[in-house]
Amino acid sequence: MQRLNLSPSLEISRIIYGMWRLDSDQNKSTNHINNKINLCLNQGITTFDQAAVYGGYSSEALFGKVIKSNSSLRNKLEIVSKCGIINPSDRYPNVSNSYYDTSREHLIESVEFSLKNLCTDYLDLLLIHRQDPLMNHFETGDALDALIESGKVKEVGVSNFRPHDYSLLQSAMKNKLVTNQIEISLAATQGFTNGDIAYHQERSTNLMAWSPLGGGSLMTDEGILGKTLSKIAEMHDVDKSAVAAAWIMAHPAKICPIIGTNNLDRISKIADAMKVKMNKELWFELYIAAHQAKKEKWRLP
Ligand code: NAP
């Protein structure tokens, strides 16, 4: 598995395992989650994506039980978590409507909550989960800097930010935002032309791609895109999921896909992305098929 430096002190695996769907796995036992983590580690996937809000604020605790049960595990992992979403829940019993909160108070409270549930005393990376229209960038930036200074988080970044919002927050910070986690896949190609990816290339920040298999839709597609994925998968003797991930990783921005399967057999199949030689011709064949699948026009200039 390739590795990538998001900053001089934070190295992550090129493929990340995301835990958004942990809560919907039929088997949520500590033993099963431990097996899942070990399968990832065996593939060289050492970076795990979490969020305070996942599983109705319960997912980090499921992961934390595994960390607690194995004292040598924490040093082998990079843990990413996110904050900033308030949903009506047991955790927020007085809240009736969802909202975003990027205040200092919420950021600090959310990090404390994540650390306690994850049974760790630091996060390798904290992200603001979504762009908050009410963000006071001075307050949010200062709180992120303070969290780094406290040692509770090693690095900070954002998720689902457009370039102008990224730039606004960065302008109020001493530390560098190290990543933006956005949706990128053959089912979500807008970032390649709307400036989202180019912005980060210009600043030498690496992106993380959520839902790299389109949340599974690319795997069940029986149209032109599914057929093209199958054809290229056959050529390389790998699963279609490996081709979909390799397509993202072939981009010079060095984008890191965050995979979300709960199926233990599928983890190694996706990690086979490393075996796929995604040359320009194949990349464009898939890109054009993705446009055709959406009945969008795409032409070589
Ligand atoms: P994904 O890898 O695109 O999709 C995973 C889904 O695809 C699972 O339901 C999986 O089902 C299904 N799938 C995988 N291979 C399949 C196959 N061969 N055939 C049929 N279905 C298949 O990613 P994701 O789970 O949507 O998202 C990945 C991670 O990104 C999340 O865990 C989270 O960490 C992150 N994320 C972040 C944000 C954000 O706002 N920052 C938003 C969404 C997600 P099985 O479990 O049955 O394999």
Tab-separated table of N, CA, C and O in Angstrom, residues 241-300:
chain	number	residue	atom	x	y	z
A	241	SER	N	-14.463	-2.815	-8.115
A	241	SER	CA	-14.248	-1.801	-7.067
A	241	SER	C	-12.794	-1.316	-7.078
A	241	SER	O	-12.527	-0.141	-6.805
A	242	ALA	N	-11.870	-2.214	-7.405
A	242	ALA	CA	-10.449	-1.827	-7.466
A	242	ALA	C	-10.229	-0.834	-8.609
A	242	ALA	O	-9.449	0.115	-8.488
A	243	VAL	N	-10.945	-1.053	-9.718
A	243	VAL	CA	-10.805	-0.146	-10.872
A	243	VAL	C	-11.369	1.235	-10.517
A	243	VAL	O	-10.758	2.269	-10.818
A	244	ALA	N	-12.523	1.245	-9.837
A	244	ALA	CA	-13.141	2.534	-9.465
A	244	ALA	C	-12.228	3.315	-8.520
A	244	ALA	O	-12.108	4.544	-8.623
A	245	ALA	N	-11.567	2.600	-7.608
A	245	ALA	CA	-10.648	3.278	-6.672
A	245	ALA	C	-9.375	3.719	-7.401
A	245	ALA	O	-8.884	4.836	-7.187
A	246	ALA	N	-8.869	2.858	-8.289
A	246	ALA	CA	-7.641	3.191	-9.034
A	246	ALA	C	-7.853	4.421	-9.908
A	246	ALA	O	-6.940	5.228	-10.097
A	247	TRP	N	-9.082	4.558	-10.417
A	247	TRP	CA	-9.405	5.710	-11.274
A	247	TRP	C	-9.221	7.013	-10.490
A	247	TRP	O	-8.666	7.989	-10.996
A	248	ILE	N	-9.640	7.018	-9.247
A	248	ILE	CA	-9.487	8.212	-8.395
A	248	ILE	C	-8.002	8.436	-8.072
A	248	ILE	O	-7.491	9.552	-8.143
A	249	MET	N	-7.312	7.339	-7.773
A	249	MET	CA	-5.922	7.460	-7.318
A	249	MET	C	-4.962	7.823	-8.452
A	249	MET	O	-3.835	8.272	-8.196
A	250	ALA	N	-5.401	7.625	-9.689
A	250	ALA	CA	-4.518	7.930	-10.827
A	250	ALA	C	-4.362	9.434	-11.044
A	250	ALA	O	-3.453	9.874	-11.755
A	251	HIS	N	-5.241	10.221	-10.449
A	251	HIS	CA	-5.175	11.670	-10.668
A	251	HIS	C	-3.924	12.250	-10.001
A	251	HIS	O	-3.564	11.848	-8.899
A	252	PRO	N	-3.254	13.209	-10.661
A	252	PRO	CA	-2.011	13.749	-10.074
A	252	PRO	C	-2.205	14.454	-8.736
A	252	PRO	O	-1.219	14.694	-8.026
A	253	ALA	N	-3.437	14.771	-8.345
A	253	ALA	CA	-3.658	15.411	-7.037
A	253	ALA	C	-3.433	14.430	-5.887
A	253	ALA	O	-3.487	14.816	-4.726
A	254	LYS	N	-3.166	13.153	-6.214
A	254	LYS	CA	-2.939	12.113	-5.192
A	254	LYS	C	-4.097	12.050	-4.193
A	254	LYS	O	-3.931	12.243	-2.980
A	255	ILE	N	-5.271	11.828	-4.747
A	255	ILE	CA	-6.497	11.778	-3.936
A	255	ILE	C	-6.573	10.418	-3.223
A	255	ILE	O	-6.275	9.378	-3.821
A	256	CYS	N	-6.985	10.443	-1.961
A	256	CYS	CA	-7.075	9.202	-1.171
A	256	CYS	C	-8.535	8.769	-1.037
A	256	CYS	O	-9.314	9.443	-0.351
A	257	PRO	N	-8.932	7.647	-1.660
A	257	PRO	CA	-10.308	7.185	-1.515
A	257	PRO	C	-10.586	6.638	-0.109
A	257	PRO	O	-9.736	5.973	0.478
A	258	ILE	N	-11.779	6.930	0.402
A	258	ILE	CA	-12.212	6.402	1.716
A	258	ILE	C	-13.279	5.360	1.434
A	258	ILE	O	-14.399	5.699	1.036
A	259	ILE	N	-12.926	4.109	1.634
A	259	ILE	CA	-13.866	3.037	1.291
A	259	ILE	C	-14.779	2.742	2.486
A	259	ILE	O	-14.400	2.948	3.629
A	260	GLY	N	-15.976	2.222	2.197
A	260	GLY	CA	-16.948	2.085	3.285
A	260	GLY	C	-17.609	0.728	3.386
A	260	GLY	O	-18.616	0.591	4.087
A	261	THR	N	-17.050	-0.290	2.717
A	261	THR	CA	-17.728	-1.588	2.750
A	261	THR	C	-17.734	-2.206	4.155
A	261	THR	O	-16.770	-2.069	4.897
A	262	ASN	N	-18.819	-2.876	4.476
A	262	ASN	CA	-18.885	-3.660	5.715
A	262	ASN	C	-18.585	-5.126	5.444
A	262	ASN	O	-18.605	-5.951	6.358
A	263	ASN	N	-18.335	-5.446	4.171
A	263	ASN	CA	-18.124	-6.833	3.764
A	263	ASN	C	-16.619	-7.133	3.846
A	263	ASN	O	-15.821	-6.536	3.119
A	264	LEU	N	-16.255	-8.053	4.718
A	264	LEU	CA	-14.824	-8.293	4.966
A	264	LEU	C	-14.078	-8.725	3.705
A	264	LEU	O	-12.931	-8.337	3.494
A	265	ASP	N	-14.732	-9.518	2.834
A	265	ASP	CA	-14.050	-9.985	1.614
A	265	ASP	C	-13.749	-8.840	0.653
A	265	ASP	O	-12.847	-8.929	-0.180
A	266	ARG	N	-14.563	-7.791	0.738
A	266	ARG	CA	-14.411	-6.710	-0.247
A	266	ARG	C	-13.238	-5.783	0.052
A	266	ARG	O	-12.769	-5.061	-0.826
A	267	ILE	N	-12.764	-5.782	1.302
A	267	ILE	CA	-11.681	-4.851	1.654
A	267	ILE	C	-10.435	-5.141	0.814
A	267	ILE	O	-9.880	-4.234	0.176
A	268	SER	N	-10.026	-6.407	0.751
A	268	SER	CA	-8.803	-6.721	-0.007
A	268	SER	C	-9.033	-6.550	-1.508
A	268	SER	O	-8.126	-6.193	-2.253
A	269	LYS	N	-10.293	-6.791	-1.935
A	269	LYS	CA	-10.579	-6.629	-3.369
A	269	LYS	C	-10.409	-5.163	-3.786
A	269	LYS	O	-9.903	-4.869	-4.865
A	270	ILE	N	-10.833	-4.241	-2.928
A	270	ILE	CA	-10.689	-2.821	-3.276
A	270	ILE	C	-9.206	-2.427	-3.204
A	270	ILE	O	-8.715	-1.643	-4.020
A	271	ALA	N	-8.504	-3.007	-2.219
A	271	ALA	CA	-7.075	-2.671	-2.076
A	271	ALA	C	-6.262	-3.116	-3.298
A	271	ALA	O	-5.156	-2.628	-3.534
A	272	ASP	N	-6.833	-4.024	-4.108
A	272	ASP	CA	-6.177	-4.422	-5.361
A	272	ASP	C	-6.044	-3.254	-6.341
A	272	ASP	O	-5.427	-3.387	-7.399
A	273	ALA	N	-6.629	-2.124	-5.978
A	273	ALA	CA	-6.491	-0.908	-6.809
A	273	ALA	C	-5.020	-0.643	-7.100
A	273	ALA	O	-4.667	-0.105	-8.162
A	274	MET	N	-4.167	-1.027	-6.158
A	274	MET	CA	-2.721	-0.816	-6.315
A	274	MET	C	-2.166	-1.572	-7.529
A	274	MET	O	-1.111	-1.232	-8.032
A	275	LYS	N	-2.885	-2.632	-7.954
A	275	LYS	CA	-2.374	-3.450	-9.076
A	275	LYS	C	-2.795	-2.904	-10.441
A	275	LYS	O	-2.339	-3.387	-11.470
A	276	VAL	N	-3.726	-1.953	-10.445
A	276	VAL	CA	-4.299	-1.497	-11.720
A	276	VAL	C	-3.422	-0.423	-12.361
A	276	VAL	O	-3.083	0.569	-11.710
A	277	LYS	N	-3.051	-0.651	-13.598
A	277	LYS	CA	-2.272	0.365	-14.316
A	277	LYS	C	-3.261	1.235	-15.085
A	277	LYS	O	-3.698	0.882	-16.178
A	278	MET	N	-3.613	2.346	-14.481
A	278	MET	CA	-4.656	3.204	-15.062
A	278	MET	C	-4.000	4.243	-15.976
A	278	MET	O	-3.662	5.343	-15.547
A	279	ASN	N	-3.811	3.857	-17.250
A	279	ASN	CA	-3.210	4.841	-18.154
A	279	ASN	C	-4.269	5.854	-18.613
A	279	ASN	O	-5.451	5.723	-18.302
A	280	LYS	N	-3.832	6.861	-19.350
A	280	LYS	CA	-4.745	7.956	-19.726
A	280	LYS	C	-5.918	7.447	-20.553
A	280	LYS	O	-7.050	7.913	-20.409
A	281	GLU	N	-5.635	6.487	-21.448
A	281	GLU	CA	-6.694	6.001	-22.336
A	281	GLU	C	-7.824	5.353	-21.515
A	281	GLU	O	-9.007	5.615	-21.735
A	282	LEU	N	-7.420	4.529	-20.541
A	282	LEU	CA	-8.433	3.871	-19.706
A	282	LEU	C	-9.148	4.900	-18.830
A	282	LEU	O	-10.361	4.832	-18.607
A	283	TRP	N	-8.368	5.850	-18.293
A	283	TRP	CA	-8.963	6.877	-17.413
A	283	TRP	C	-10.068	7.627	-18.165
A	283	TRP	O	-11.180	7.801	-17.656
A	284	PHE	N	-9.752	8.019	-19.405
A	284	PHE	CA	-10.749	8.776	-20.174
A	284	PHE	C	-11.917	7.896	-20.619
A	284	PHE	O	-13.047	8.360	-20.707
A	285	GLU	N	-11.635	6.629	-20.868
A	285	GLU	CA	-12.732	5.726	-21.255
A	285	GLU	C	-13.782	5.701	-20.126
A	285	GLU	O	-14.988	5.791	-20.369
A	286	LEU	N	-13.291	5.635	-18.889
A	286	LEU	CA	-14.204	5.622	-17.736
A	286	LEU	C	-14.854	6.990	-17.540
A	286	LEU	O	-16.057	7.090	-17.227
A	287	TYR	N	-14.080	8.041	-17.726
A	287	TYR	CA	-14.600	9.408	-17.526
A	287	TYR	C	-15.736	9.686	-18.528
A	287	TYR	O	-16.788	10.224	-18.171
A	288	ILE	N	-15.509	9.272	-19.762
A	288	ILE	CA	-16.530	9.492	-20.796
A	288	ILE	C	-17.754	8.615	-20.501
A	288	ILE	O	-18.903	9.074	-20.605
A	289	ALA	N	-17.515	7.371	-20.081
A	289	ALA	CA	-18.643	6.492	-19.735
A	289	ALA	C	-19.451	7.079	-18.578
A	289	ALA	O	-20.686	6.982	-18.548
A	290	ALA	N	-18.742	7.724	-17.632
A	290	ALA	CA	-19.444	8.342	-16.489
A	290	ALA	C	-20.358	9.459	-16.988
A	290	ALA	O	-21.479	9.619	-16.493
A	291	HIS	N	-19.887	10.231	-17.965
A	291	HIS	CA	-20.730	11.298	-18.532
A	291	HIS	C	-21.898	10.693	-19.306
A	291	HIS	O	-23.032	11.175	-19.212
A	292	GLN	N	-21.606	9.646	-20.085
A	292	GLN	CA	-22.677	9.013	-20.871
A	292	GLN	C	-23.746	8.431	-19.944
A	292	GLN	O	-24.935	8.513	-20.215
A	293	ALA	N	-23.298	7.870	-18.809
A	293	ALA	CA	-24.244	7.269	-17.864
A	293	ALA	C	-25.222	8.311	-17.344
A	293	ALA	O	-26.365	8.008	-17.021
A	294	LYS	N	-24.736	9.563	-17.255
A	294	LYS	CA	-25.613	10.643	-16.763
A	294	LYS	C	-26.255	11.400	-17.920
A	294	LYS	O	-26.827	12.472	-17.727
A	295	LYS	N	-26.065	10.871	-19.115
A	295	LYS	CA	-26.569	11.500	-20.338
A	295	LYS	C	-26.044	12.935	-20.480
A	295	LYS	O	-26.724	13.838	-20.947
A	296	GLU	N	-24.777	13.127	-20.041
A	296	GLU	CA	-24.137	14.425	-20.207
A	296	GLU	C	-23.203	14.333	-21.406
A	296	GLU	O	-22.603	13.280	-21.640
A	297	LYS	N	-23.073	15.442	-22.119
A	297	LYS	CA	-22.183	15.439	-23.275
A	297	LYS	C	-20.746	15.562	-22.810
A	297	LYS	O	-20.442	16.296	-21.889
A	298	TRP	N	-19.855	14.826	-23.448
A	298	TRP	CA	-18.435	15.045	-23.190
A	298	TRP	C	-17.707	14.812	-24.492
A	298	TRP	O	-17.910	13.819	-25.175
A	299	ARG	N	-16.879	15.750	-24.853
A	299	ARG	CA	-16.155	15.628	-26.110
A	299	ARG	C	-14.702	15.998	-25.905
A	299	ARG	O	-14.404	16.922	-25.145
A	300	LEU	N	-13.797	15.310	-26.590
A	300	LEU	CA	-12.412	15.760	-26.569
A	300	LEU	C	-12.340	17.095	-27.276
A	300	LEU	O	-12.994	17.289	-28.299
